[in-house]
Amino acid sequence: MTFLLGLSALLNDLFARDQGFWWRIVFPLVVQAAGLAWAGVQRNAIGGGGFTSYARTMPLSAGTRRAVNLLVLAAADNLWLILFALAAALPPAASPYPGAFRIAALLSLLALFLSAQLALLERNAVAMMAALAANLPLALSLTVFGGPLQWALLFAAPALAAAGFAESRSATAIKSMKAPLKSRTTGRALKTPIALRIQLKALVETPIGSVLRFCAALGVAAFVDFLLQAFDYDSRSATTVVVAMAFVAIALSGFYRTLRMAHTSMTLYSATLPLRAGFWAIGDTLLVCLLGLPPLAILLPPAITHEVAAVPVLTALSAAFLALLAAVRLPVVFGGRRAILYLVFLTTAWSGAAIAAIAH
């Protein structure tokens, strides 16, 4: 029993007051790695062994199979579940987090733990990436103290991990997309998911670069949030938010290059499709703007709450930031060897104009 209590105390080290942001990133990864090793050596038994071939012939939905896998994983992880239960029941001394938030954070960590194991069991690379990337919002929620943003980041972690399993759930819909379309209205309704799937597949082909770009954008936003607290939200805060938006745009601009390379490799195939001119340009711009919303969601709430600038000014600044995300496509795609130089010029000019507009 003493051994189990000692291991459960290690789980509570995630909530230690003196631990930094990177510890809160590395610690869940270590827990997930231990869970993957635990499930990896039992993968054949957990997956059903020889019974798997027979089960595939039965009319069972993907959701039913996944539910069975989760039940078997829960049985195999009984020791881990006991450790999580002990960690929730025995809070650490002088914890800076309320009891409800600490328990919710442990449940979120458990969800990421099981998601990684389930992705290993199903050999789902996309779900594995999502389970590992979900550690970032979990770490941010443990670093940003107080406010609805902390809870939003905490709930975003298991939501991101669950989103990684959407690919298998949408397999039937994808098959129906490949079938002949019966009407023009149905074709328009199904065209967007196909385009989005192609774009996401292109990003998944370079997982390290895609994750690093998105994490860099989130890291810049989180770092600036800390700076605003250090500045006590004084007159320097508005300028800092503008500069952060410029750096986020630079970090996300690399997605345009990845998407452009993917579209170039399928130019001949795309030419046979009834796509309007600029279809991929518009789609890529919308996707990058969508990826820019999470960093914007980190920057805006404290700026609005502490009145860094007037709400109409911050609204206009947010719209200008999305316009910047759309504009950085031009130097990245058409800049050639001087793309980085043009990109720096564009973001610098935008920052100067935004700072001047806020000052007036």
XYZ file of C-alpha atoms in Angstrom:
360
model
C 0.000 0.000 0.000
C 2.871 2.344 0.802
C 4.266 1.705 -2.679
C 0.944 2.671 -4.297
C 0.711 5.822 -2.171
C 4.211 6.789 -3.279
C 3.319 6.336 -6.943
C 0.086 8.316 -6.547
C 2.087 11.115 -4.934
C 4.182 11.243 -8.105
C 1.010 11.963 -10.101
C 0.317 14.890 -7.782
C 3.727 16.335 -8.666
C 1.966 17.717 -11.738
C 0.288 20.234 -9.399
C 3.378 21.261 -7.441
C 3.609 25.020 -6.991
C 7.305 25.302 -7.851
C 7.126 23.443 -11.194
C 7.362 25.399 -14.447
C 5.557 25.226 -17.755
C 7.955 22.750 -19.391
C 7.640 20.349 -16.471
C 3.875 20.368 -16.962
C 4.503 19.448 -20.615
C 7.102 16.726 -20.001
C 5.400 15.063 -17.012
C 2.182 14.044 -18.871
C 4.322 12.813 -21.778
C 6.260 10.589 -19.377
C 2.983 9.247 -17.924
C 1.709 8.553 -21.441
C 4.968 6.840 -22.390
C 4.648 4.574 -19.330
C 1.057 3.798 -20.303
C 2.098 2.993 -23.872
C 4.787 0.620 -22.604
C 2.238 -0.970 -20.252
C -0.295 -1.509 -23.039
C 2.304 -2.330 -25.683
C 3.471 -5.520 -24.021
C -0.186 -6.622 -23.680
C -1.424 -5.372 -27.059
C -2.106 -8.825 -28.486
C -4.129 -9.892 -25.442
C -5.977 -6.573 -25.110
C -6.788 -6.518 -28.833
C -8.459 -9.913 -28.665
C -5.715 -12.135 -30.061
C -7.037 -14.740 -32.490
C -10.624 -13.664 -31.786
C -10.021 -10.408 -33.648
C -10.263 -12.016 -37.084
C -13.621 -13.529 -36.158
C -14.916 -10.245 -34.676
C -14.168 -8.392 -37.909
C -16.661 -10.600 -39.743
C -19.477 -9.560 -37.390
C -21.716 -6.545 -38.102
C -20.206 -4.428 -35.325
C -19.831 -0.688 -35.713
C -16.529 1.092 -35.128
C -18.029 2.692 -32.023
C -18.915 -0.694 -30.567
C -15.416 -2.043 -31.186
C -13.911 1.071 -29.606
C -16.144 0.755 -26.548
C -15.044 -2.870 -26.114
C -11.401 -1.851 -26.466
C -11.867 0.824 -23.796
C -13.464 -1.677 -21.403
C -10.612 -4.132 -21.900
C -8.084 -1.312 -21.483
C -9.769 -0.274 -18.227
C -9.411 -3.840 -16.959
C -5.758 -3.991 -18.026
C -5.083 -0.577 -16.468
C -6.616 -1.434 -13.094
C -3.393 -0.539 -11.293
C -3.217 2.817 -13.066
C -6.849 3.569 -12.228
C -6.096 2.876 -8.562
C -3.153 5.312 -8.717
C -5.316 8.033 -10.262
C -8.034 7.431 -7.660
C -5.508 7.698 -4.807
C -4.031 10.863 -6.318
C -7.516 12.412 -6.481
C -8.375 11.356 -2.918
C -5.072 12.508 -1.372
C -4.343 16.108 -2.423
C -0.786 17.395 -2.053
C 0.050 19.836 0.707
C -0.272 23.541 -0.161
C -1.677 22.889 -3.624
C -2.286 26.162 -5.519
C -5.318 24.684 -7.313
C -8.887 24.302 -6.002
C -10.006 20.768 -5.306
C -12.516 20.636 -8.159
C -9.983 21.876 -10.706
C -7.314 19.443 -9.488
C -9.671 16.475 -9.837
C -10.776 17.685 -13.282
C -7.120 17.990 -14.319
C -6.439 14.416 -13.147
C -9.443 13.185 -15.151
C -8.131 15.086 -18.167
C -4.710 13.473 -17.750
C -6.397 10.068 -17.474
C -8.313 10.761 -20.701
C -5.063 11.592 -22.528
C -3.464 8.477 -21.019
C -6.257 6.216 -22.300
C -6.398 8.006 -25.668
C -2.738 7.290 -26.333
C -3.185 3.633 -25.392
C -6.296 3.295 -27.550
C -4.490 4.896 -30.498
C -1.679 2.364 -30.069
C -4.170 -0.482 -29.911
C -5.952 0.687 -33.090
C -2.692 1.676 -34.857
C -4.186 5.147 -35.410
C -1.355 7.611 -36.069
C -3.635 10.664 -36.240
C -5.214 9.843 -32.880
C -1.759 9.293 -31.374
C -0.614 12.733 -32.571
C -3.758 14.321 -31.156
C -3.300 12.591 -27.783
C 0.293 13.823 -27.542
C -0.518 17.350 -28.748
C -3.329 17.603 -26.180
C -0.672 17.881 -23.467
C -0.103 21.483 -24.546
C -3.541 22.869 -23.560
C -3.359 20.756 -20.386
C -0.021 22.370 -19.464
C -1.354 25.839 -20.310
C -4.397 25.285 -18.091
C -2.075 24.446 -15.177
C -0.001 27.556 -15.836
C -2.761 30.150 -16.345
C -4.239 30.669 -12.870
C -7.887 31.647 -12.472
C -10.586 32.690 -14.876
C -12.659 30.879 -17.496
C -9.617 30.576 -19.783
C -8.061 28.057 -17.396
C -11.144 25.826 -17.494
C -11.511 26.250 -21.263
C -7.924 25.081 -21.827
C -8.469 22.157 -19.452
C -11.540 20.942 -21.356
C -9.770 21.543 -24.682
C -7.169 18.859 -23.854
C -9.482 15.783 -23.823
C -11.556 17.330 -26.633
C -8.455 17.481 -28.834
C -7.569 13.894 -27.965
C -11.114 12.743 -28.806
C -11.027 14.644 -32.103
C -8.129 12.458 -33.215
C -10.482 9.482 -33.451
C -12.900 11.321 -35.759
C -11.186 9.867 -38.847
C -12.506 6.373 -38.297
C -15.968 7.662 -37.387
C -16.130 9.560 -40.669
C -15.098 6.568 -42.823
C -18.672 5.922 -43.910
C -19.185 9.563 -44.822
C -15.997 9.573 -46.869
C -17.117 6.518 -48.807
C -20.386 8.240 -49.579
C -18.442 11.265 -50.835
C -16.728 9.070 -53.412
C -20.057 7.799 -54.727
C -21.767 9.591 -57.656
C -23.547 12.700 -56.410
C -27.263 12.751 -57.070
C -27.773 16.492 -56.932
C -25.835 19.727 -57.147
C -26.931 20.695 -53.646
C -25.605 17.463 -52.176
C -22.354 17.941 -54.099
C -21.848 21.386 -52.592
C -22.570 20.059 -49.125
C -20.017 17.271 -49.447
C -17.290 19.228 -51.242
C -16.056 21.126 -48.178
C -15.369 18.053 -45.973
C -13.388 16.447 -48.798
C -11.277 19.591 -49.264
C -10.701 19.891 -45.534
C -9.712 16.228 -45.354
C -7.172 16.707 -48.140
C -5.710 19.725 -46.357
C -5.438 17.946 -43.016
C -3.857 14.915 -44.679
C -1.256 17.227 -46.199
C -0.440 18.604 -42.754
C -0.313 15.115 -41.231
C 2.291 14.115 -43.820
C 4.685 16.489 -42.006
C 3.590 15.904 -38.399
C 6.650 17.316 -36.632
C 6.653 20.584 -38.558
C 2.879 21.020 -38.247
C 2.847 20.379 -34.498
C 5.863 22.630 -33.915
C 4.311 25.517 -35.868
C 1.025 25.316 -34.006
C 2.738 24.866 -30.635
C 4.997 27.848 -31.398
C 1.945 30.009 -32.094
C 0.284 28.892 -28.853
C 3.546 29.329 -26.951
C 3.935 32.926 -28.166
C 0.379 33.721 -27.094
C 0.860 32.112 -23.674
C 4.204 33.874 -23.148
C 2.668 37.245 -23.986
C -0.143 36.503 -21.548
C 2.526 36.147 -18.844
C 4.172 39.370 -20.008
C 0.898 41.242 -19.700
C 0.627 40.065 -16.114
C 4.229 41.151 -15.462
C 3.503 44.574 -17.013
C 0.390 44.804 -14.828
C -1.555 45.586 -18.015
C -0.045 49.050 -18.386
C 0.454 51.128 -21.554
C 2.998 48.644 -22.939
C 0.415 45.853 -23.108
C -1.328 46.927 -26.326
C 1.986 47.116 -28.203
C 2.974 43.709 -26.831
C -0.286 42.153 -28.067
C 0.297 43.578 -31.567
C 3.849 42.226 -31.718
C 2.611 38.831 -30.489
C 0.053 38.698 -33.273
C 2.797 39.386 -35.817
C 4.937 36.553 -34.445
C 1.935 34.189 -34.434
C 1.325 35.044 -38.096
C 4.964 34.249 -38.907
C 4.719 30.915 -37.066
C 1.529 29.905 -38.878
C 2.703 31.079 -42.305
C 4.651 27.837 -42.741
C 1.346 25.986 -43.192
C 0.906 27.768 -46.535
C 4.174 26.286 -47.809
C 3.182 22.776 -46.718
C -0.238 23.038 -48.331
C 1.205 24.573 -51.499
C 3.650 21.688 -51.923
C 0.829 19.181 -51.460
C -1.344 20.903 -54.064
C 1.566 21.121 -56.511
C 2.104 17.366 -56.364
C -1.511 16.749 -57.431
C -1.821 19.528 -60.048
C -2.606 17.150 -62.921
C -5.285 15.383 -60.922
C -6.823 18.663 -59.706
C -7.045 19.899 -63.289
C -9.555 17.136 -64.060
C -11.875 18.193 -61.230
C -14.627 20.816 -61.606
C -12.983 23.247 -59.194
C -13.259 26.998 -59.576
C -10.152 29.140 -59.942
C -8.505 29.885 -56.620
C -10.326 27.057 -54.840
C -7.272 25.841 -52.923
C -6.004 29.379 -52.300
C -9.254 30.314 -50.574
C -9.437 27.003 -48.721
C -5.852 27.241 -47.463
C -6.413 30.820 -46.299
C -9.544 29.848 -44.384
C -7.739 26.900 -42.760
C -4.793 29.038 -41.610
C -7.196 31.683 -40.269
C -8.978 28.895 -38.393
C -5.656 27.764 -36.903
C -5.053 31.343 -35.790
C -8.184 31.431 -33.630
C -6.761 29.472 -30.613
C -3.805 31.894 -30.131
C -6.234 34.775 -30.567
C -8.465 33.230 -27.905
C -5.504 33.239 -25.491
C -4.574 36.869 -26.206
C -7.980 38.551 -26.255
C -9.693 37.615 -22.930
C -7.056 39.181 -20.618
C -6.774 42.208 -22.916
C -10.532 42.741 -22.753
C -10.832 41.984 -19.042
C -8.089 44.419 -18.014
C -9.058 47.060 -20.589
C -5.754 47.101 -22.438
C -7.686 48.936 -25.163
C -11.299 49.687 -25.953
C -13.412 46.721 -27.057
C -14.055 48.179 -30.566
C -10.306 48.700 -30.964
C -9.552 45.108 -29.935
C -12.280 43.860 -32.278
C -10.752 45.791 -35.175
C -7.300 44.490 -34.181
C -8.604 40.900 -34.255
C -10.030 41.428 -37.741
C -6.711 42.961 -38.849
C -4.900 39.926 -37.426
C -7.041 37.563 -39.517
C -6.366 39.786 -42.537
C -2.644 39.484 -41.802
C -2.937 35.685 -41.688
C -4.513 35.828 -45.134
C -1.900 38.276 -46.445
C 1.167 36.269 -45.353
C 0.236 33.689 -47.979
C 1.482 36.021 -50.720
C 5.168 36.230 -49.698
C 5.282 32.556 -48.681
C 3.798 31.237 -51.925
C 5.113 33.792 -54.434
C 8.204 35.179 -52.695
C 10.615 32.512 -53.899
C 14.043 32.731 -52.292
C 13.172 36.054 -50.684
C 9.989 34.774 -49.074
C 11.300 35.182 -45.520
C 12.494 38.717 -46.242
C 9.126 39.717 -47.714
C 7.345 38.043 -44.829
C 9.343 40.023 -42.263
C 8.699 43.262 -44.176
C 4.958 42.565 -44.298
C 4.587 41.692 -40.617
C 6.781 44.640 -39.567
C 4.709 47.067 -41.649
C 1.509 45.602 -40.254
C 2.788 45.886 -36.679
C 3.795 49.519 -37.171
C 0.437 50.407 -38.702
C -1.473 48.600 -35.939
C 0.551 50.242 -33.158
C 0.041 53.666 -34.750
C -3.708 53.060 -35.072
C -4.002 52.003 -31.428
C -1.962 55.029 -30.292
C -4.403 57.364 -32.019
